[in-house]
Amino acid sequence: MKMASHRENNIANYQIISILGHCFNQLAVVQLAKFIPTGAMVAIKKFDMDKIKEAYLVESEIILTRQLNHPNIIKYIVAFVSGPQVCVVSPLMAYGSCRDLLSRHFNEGLCEPAIILIIRDVLDALDYIHKKGYIHRAIRGSHILISDNGKACLAGLRYACPIVLNGKWQRSIHSFPSTTERNLNWLSPELLEQNLKGYNEKSDIYSIGIVVCELSNGIEPFAGMSKTLMLTEKVRGYAPSILDSTTIPRDENIESGGDCEISTNILNRRFSDDLHEITNLCLHREAYDRPTAGQLLTHPIFKNNKRLLPLPELLKPALPLSDRVGYDTV
């Protein structure tokens, strides 16, 4: 692990430009900053440790993220203490998170080529994490960050748990993350049930299916639903779907703007059979019916990526932070 220089771990060497957003239940702020000695633009995540009760989550996220080394996992350049704050410096992800993109530019979802490129990168990261012996347990749009050159990077590792215990690979895990309320809609039925069977790394594959729906539809399944009903629907085997002309009944109530108003764009669009298929594979009720991340990467939908436009082209009119006029403050 690279040792931090005095310049890197001195907050005085960072010029804060603007606030990019908040995380950790609003107890941490993410700021755009310039590293003065080199002029490099970075993101600084500042955790207010006087207000955070689960300090161990901050520590575990920093330790695990620094241990992992993969191009599709967010990199922590350095972490240091400044007064009551723990500061974590990472490369600037100029397009923000997938959730940011959906909220600001793509309310009805991304185009299929963009979804394919993002999910392929996330699966590459997930395959690596699982082989390293960890379950992510928090895969969601807000934990997928996009760099200026269109690389998707997985973050949110504070919720991860090891599969290996005392040097032995466990067939199932029974621990439940205590601070995971915001992740519930993405979690698998077996993780939420907390039964004697437990869960394994394939619970993350279910979350991938939910993310495909989120990126396709502009919002994750079960949004706005009570937690009890969401759990009931998952346990009984209800599988969400990506919304297009093949999955939405074209009745007069919908088209006339009834109880479930859906736009004409969504009613008329058509995702490929392959995208529908990988969504269904991920959202199988039983974990043993789901493929691994490595198996999903062999699916034909990920084989012809060279024919696709680069992700930045597919994300227009969204612009990377460096190309915007000024900087937005969230």
XYZ file of C-alpha atoms in Angstrom:
330
model
C 0.000 0.000 0.000
C 1.369 3.412 -0.969
C 2.333 5.598 1.952
C 0.779 9.049 1.906
C 3.080 12.031 1.640
C 2.814 14.884 4.106
C 1.289 17.000 1.347
C -1.445 14.443 0.616
C -2.583 14.116 4.209
C -2.572 17.834 5.007
C -5.980 19.457 4.501
C -4.260 22.800 3.898
C -3.020 21.447 0.558
C -6.586 21.067 -0.756
C -8.532 24.004 -2.150
C -12.248 23.310 -1.616
C -14.276 24.412 -4.653
C -17.830 23.262 -4.017
C -20.052 20.674 -2.353
C -20.835 17.691 -4.573
C -23.291 16.021 -2.221
C -23.785 14.193 1.062
C -23.662 10.556 2.143
C -23.727 8.394 5.267
C -27.233 9.608 6.182
C -26.160 13.228 5.625
C -23.366 12.901 8.218
C -20.605 13.073 5.611
C -20.101 15.730 2.965
C -18.456 15.140 -0.426
C -16.543 18.130 -1.779
C -14.872 18.975 -5.046
C -11.310 20.079 -4.342
C -8.041 20.895 -6.061
C -4.861 19.284 -4.747
C -2.761 22.462 -4.797
C 0.731 20.922 -5.263
C -0.267 19.240 -8.562
C -3.487 20.990 -9.590
C -5.318 17.655 -9.776
C -9.063 17.728 -9.179
C -10.229 15.251 -6.523
C -13.228 14.424 -4.364
C -12.902 14.657 -0.583
C -15.362 12.812 1.608
C -15.438 14.285 5.112
C -16.977 12.252 7.935
C -18.011 14.207 11.024
C -16.953 11.695 13.682
C -18.563 13.689 16.505
C -21.972 12.909 14.973
C -21.425 9.410 13.574
C -22.325 6.635 16.010
C -21.179 3.785 13.753
C -17.535 4.879 13.548
C -16.503 1.289 12.838
C -18.293 1.484 9.460
C -16.100 4.377 8.383
C -12.982 2.510 9.444
C -14.009 -0.767 7.783
C -14.875 0.980 4.503
C -11.517 2.740 4.367
C -9.550 -0.397 5.243
C -11.360 -2.667 2.774
C -11.367 -0.142 -0.083
C -7.621 0.451 0.344
C -7.022 -3.325 0.290
C -8.831 -3.858 -3.003
C -7.226 -3.029 -6.331
C -9.503 -3.098 -9.365
C -10.184 -0.500 -12.087
C -13.946 -0.701 -11.440
C -13.765 -0.178 -7.685
C -13.437 3.344 -6.344
C -9.880 4.109 -5.257
C -9.018 5.884 -2.022
C -5.850 7.885 -2.595
C -5.356 8.763 1.063
C -7.309 8.972 4.323
C -6.367 11.215 7.239
C -7.765 12.950 10.325
C -8.381 16.697 10.363
C -9.838 17.902 13.666
C -13.111 16.031 14.303
C -13.274 14.860 10.672
C -11.949 11.821 8.888
C -11.101 12.894 5.331
C -10.975 10.423 2.456
C -9.560 11.556 -0.894
C -10.517 9.785 -4.111
C -10.253 10.540 -7.840
C -13.006 12.788 -9.139
C -15.883 10.804 -10.660
C -16.918 13.569 -13.036
C -20.402 12.260 -13.947
C -21.313 11.565 -10.326
C -23.377 8.503 -9.481
C -25.902 6.683 -11.635
C -28.558 7.986 -9.257
C -27.390 11.545 -9.987
C -27.650 10.917 -13.734
C -31.153 9.478 -13.453
C -32.386 12.298 -11.233
C -30.912 15.147 -13.278
C -31.049 13.961 -16.876
C -32.680 10.557 -17.384
C -35.901 10.397 -15.363
C -37.249 7.619 -17.589
C -34.046 5.592 -17.587
C -30.852 5.285 -19.608
C -30.582 3.875 -23.107
C -29.754 0.187 -23.363
C -26.139 0.567 -24.615
C -25.331 2.772 -21.586
C -26.906 0.233 -19.231
C -24.876 -2.592 -20.794
C -21.568 -0.735 -20.401
C -22.285 0.243 -16.785
C -23.489 -3.214 -15.703
C -20.513 -4.888 -17.381
C -18.118 -2.732 -15.342
C -20.052 -3.390 -12.122
C -20.032 -7.152 -12.774
C -16.266 -7.025 -13.340
C -15.888 -5.342 -9.943
C -18.321 -7.730 -8.292
C -16.602 -10.814 -9.701
C -13.334 -9.516 -8.205
C -14.938 -8.735 -4.813
C -16.548 -12.164 -4.574
C -13.301 -13.939 -5.469
C -11.600 -11.903 -2.738
C -14.118 -13.347 -0.282
C -16.575 -10.492 0.287
C -20.286 -9.836 -0.245
C -20.999 -6.205 -1.140
C -24.568 -5.965 0.270
C -25.225 -2.413 -0.978
C -25.259 -2.438 -4.779
C -27.468 0.435 -5.906
C -27.385 3.303 -8.377
C -26.002 5.791 -5.872
C -23.026 3.474 -5.214
C -22.055 3.279 -8.904
C -19.878 6.251 -9.881
C -18.961 7.269 -13.429
C -15.590 8.788 -14.337
C -15.019 11.422 -17.035
C -13.941 8.741 -19.525
C -17.031 6.626 -18.836
C -15.667 4.022 -16.457
C -18.160 2.794 -13.851
C -16.709 2.302 -10.368
C -18.390 0.509 -7.462
C -18.405 2.226 -4.052
C -20.317 1.748 -0.778
C -18.095 -0.957 0.695
C -18.891 -0.054 4.301
C -21.743 -2.581 4.150
C -19.561 -5.439 2.867
C -19.021 -8.594 4.883
C -16.483 -11.419 4.561
C -17.428 -14.853 3.224
C -14.232 -16.349 4.614
C -14.146 -17.044 8.353
C -11.063 -18.422 10.121
C -9.598 -19.296 6.738
C -12.654 -21.302 5.662
C -15.079 -20.312 2.914
C -18.590 -20.165 4.363
C -21.501 -21.622 2.397
C -23.844 -19.047 3.911
C -23.809 -15.891 6.013
C -26.340 -14.931 8.666
C -25.236 -11.457 9.743
C -27.520 -8.535 8.891
C -26.129 -5.024 8.420
C -27.597 -2.834 11.148
C -27.571 0.438 9.192
C -28.917 -0.703 5.840
C -32.383 0.856 5.741
C -31.640 2.911 2.622
C -30.502 -0.238 0.779
C -33.561 -2.379 1.525
C -35.228 -2.089 -1.892
C -32.119 -3.535 -3.562
C -31.503 -6.425 -1.144
C -32.337 -10.041 -1.936
C -35.275 -11.858 -0.326
C -33.004 -14.365 1.411
C -30.922 -11.598 3.007
C -34.057 -9.797 4.195
C -35.681 -12.969 5.554
C -32.866 -13.616 8.051
C -33.756 -17.304 8.250
C -31.648 -20.362 9.061
C -30.589 -20.800 5.421
C -28.736 -17.505 5.417
C -27.396 -16.002 2.187
C -24.242 -15.935 0.082
C -22.586 -13.831 -2.599
C -25.494 -14.461 -4.983
C -27.536 -12.013 -2.928
C -25.470 -9.369 -4.739
C -26.631 -10.786 -8.076
C -30.243 -10.100 -7.085
C -29.194 -6.494 -6.388
C -27.711 -6.316 -9.899
C -31.151 -7.203 -11.278
C -32.719 -4.395 -9.258
C -30.062 -1.977 -10.543
C -30.787 -2.983 -14.158
C -34.431 -2.080 -13.485
C -33.354 1.171 -11.803
C -31.159 2.210 -14.732
C -33.807 1.173 -17.265
C -36.859 2.687 -15.569
C -35.326 5.734 -13.885
C -36.300 4.491 -10.418
C -35.761 1.277 -8.502
C -38.571 -1.265 -8.074
C -40.519 -1.055 -4.790
C -39.855 2.708 -4.511
C -42.583 4.309 -2.406
C -43.814 0.923 -1.190
C -43.967 0.120 2.512
C -41.077 -2.008 3.762
C -43.477 -4.730 4.912
C -45.162 -4.993 1.513
C -41.807 -4.891 -0.272
C -40.548 -7.802 1.815
C -43.781 -9.746 1.292
C -43.581 -9.275 -2.473
C -39.963 -10.415 -2.618
C -40.469 -13.452 -0.382
C -43.458 -14.667 -2.377
C -41.335 -14.533 -5.528
C -42.499 -11.392 -7.285
C -39.839 -10.418 -9.848
C -39.735 -6.775 -11.021
C -39.147 -6.057 -14.697
C -37.744 -3.384 -16.946
C -40.573 -1.312 -18.383
C -41.204 -1.265 -22.115
C -43.865 -2.174 -24.674
C -43.515 -5.882 -23.850
C -44.056 -5.597 -20.093
C -46.672 -2.831 -19.775
C -50.286 -3.696 -20.600
C -51.558 -1.144 -23.099
C -55.006 -0.602 -21.628
C -57.000 2.588 -21.772
C -56.447 3.326 -18.086
C -52.683 3.595 -18.466
C -52.661 5.452 -21.776
C -55.236 7.953 -20.555
C -53.259 8.717 -17.397
C -55.165 6.687 -14.827
C -53.901 5.425 -11.485
C -50.563 4.407 -13.027
C -49.601 7.125 -15.460
C -46.734 6.087 -17.717
C -45.230 8.229 -20.445
C -45.625 7.509 -24.129
C -41.838 7.128 -24.436
C -41.846 4.213 -22.005
C -44.959 2.660 -23.572
C -43.372 2.706 -27.025
C -39.788 1.745 -26.272
C -38.430 -1.772 -26.629
C -35.463 -3.213 -24.758
C -33.702 -6.249 -26.211
C -34.580 -9.813 -25.269
C -31.039 -10.125 -23.890
C -31.551 -7.281 -21.414
C -34.839 -8.785 -20.288
C -33.111 -12.144 -19.919
C -30.244 -11.009 -17.716
C -32.720 -9.097 -15.538
C -34.806 -12.235 -15.061
C -31.708 -14.351 -14.378
C -30.604 -12.010 -11.606
C -34.043 -11.782 -9.988
C -34.740 -15.483 -9.506
C -36.342 -16.034 -6.116
C -33.891 -18.789 -5.177
C -30.215 -17.878 -5.001
C -29.058 -21.179 -6.531
C -30.965 -20.328 -9.735
C -28.995 -17.113 -10.225
C -25.704 -17.079 -12.153
C -22.464 -15.870 -10.637
C -20.987 -12.528 -11.676
C -18.432 -14.375 -13.791
C -21.123 -16.408 -15.540
C -23.163 -13.281 -16.265
C -20.152 -11.693 -17.932
C -20.187 -14.488 -20.539
C -23.732 -13.549 -21.607
C -23.988 -12.478 -25.286
C -25.202 -9.004 -24.278
C -21.671 -8.169 -23.093
C -19.862 -9.651 -26.100
C -20.258 -6.866 -28.669
C -19.272 -3.865 -26.589
C -16.790 -2.648 -29.210
C -19.724 -1.776 -31.455
C -21.213 0.525 -28.823
C -20.505 4.240 -28.586
C -18.319 5.298 -25.643
C -20.348 5.854 -22.482
C -19.772 9.662 -22.386
C -21.417 9.890 -25.823
C -24.377 7.842 -24.598
C -24.811 10.064 -21.532
C -25.356 13.303 -23.456
C -26.719 15.867 -22.622
C -25.080 15.145 -19.252
C -21.588 16.617 -19.071
C -18.646 15.658 -16.868
C -17.934 18.118 -14.083
C -14.848 19.517 -15.814
C -16.914 20.539 -18.855
C -19.689 22.323 -16.985
C -19.832 26.093 -16.758
C -19.123 26.599 -13.048
C -19.885 23.963 -10.441
C -23.217 22.945 -9.012
C -23.654 23.056 -5.270
C -25.931 20.336 -3.893
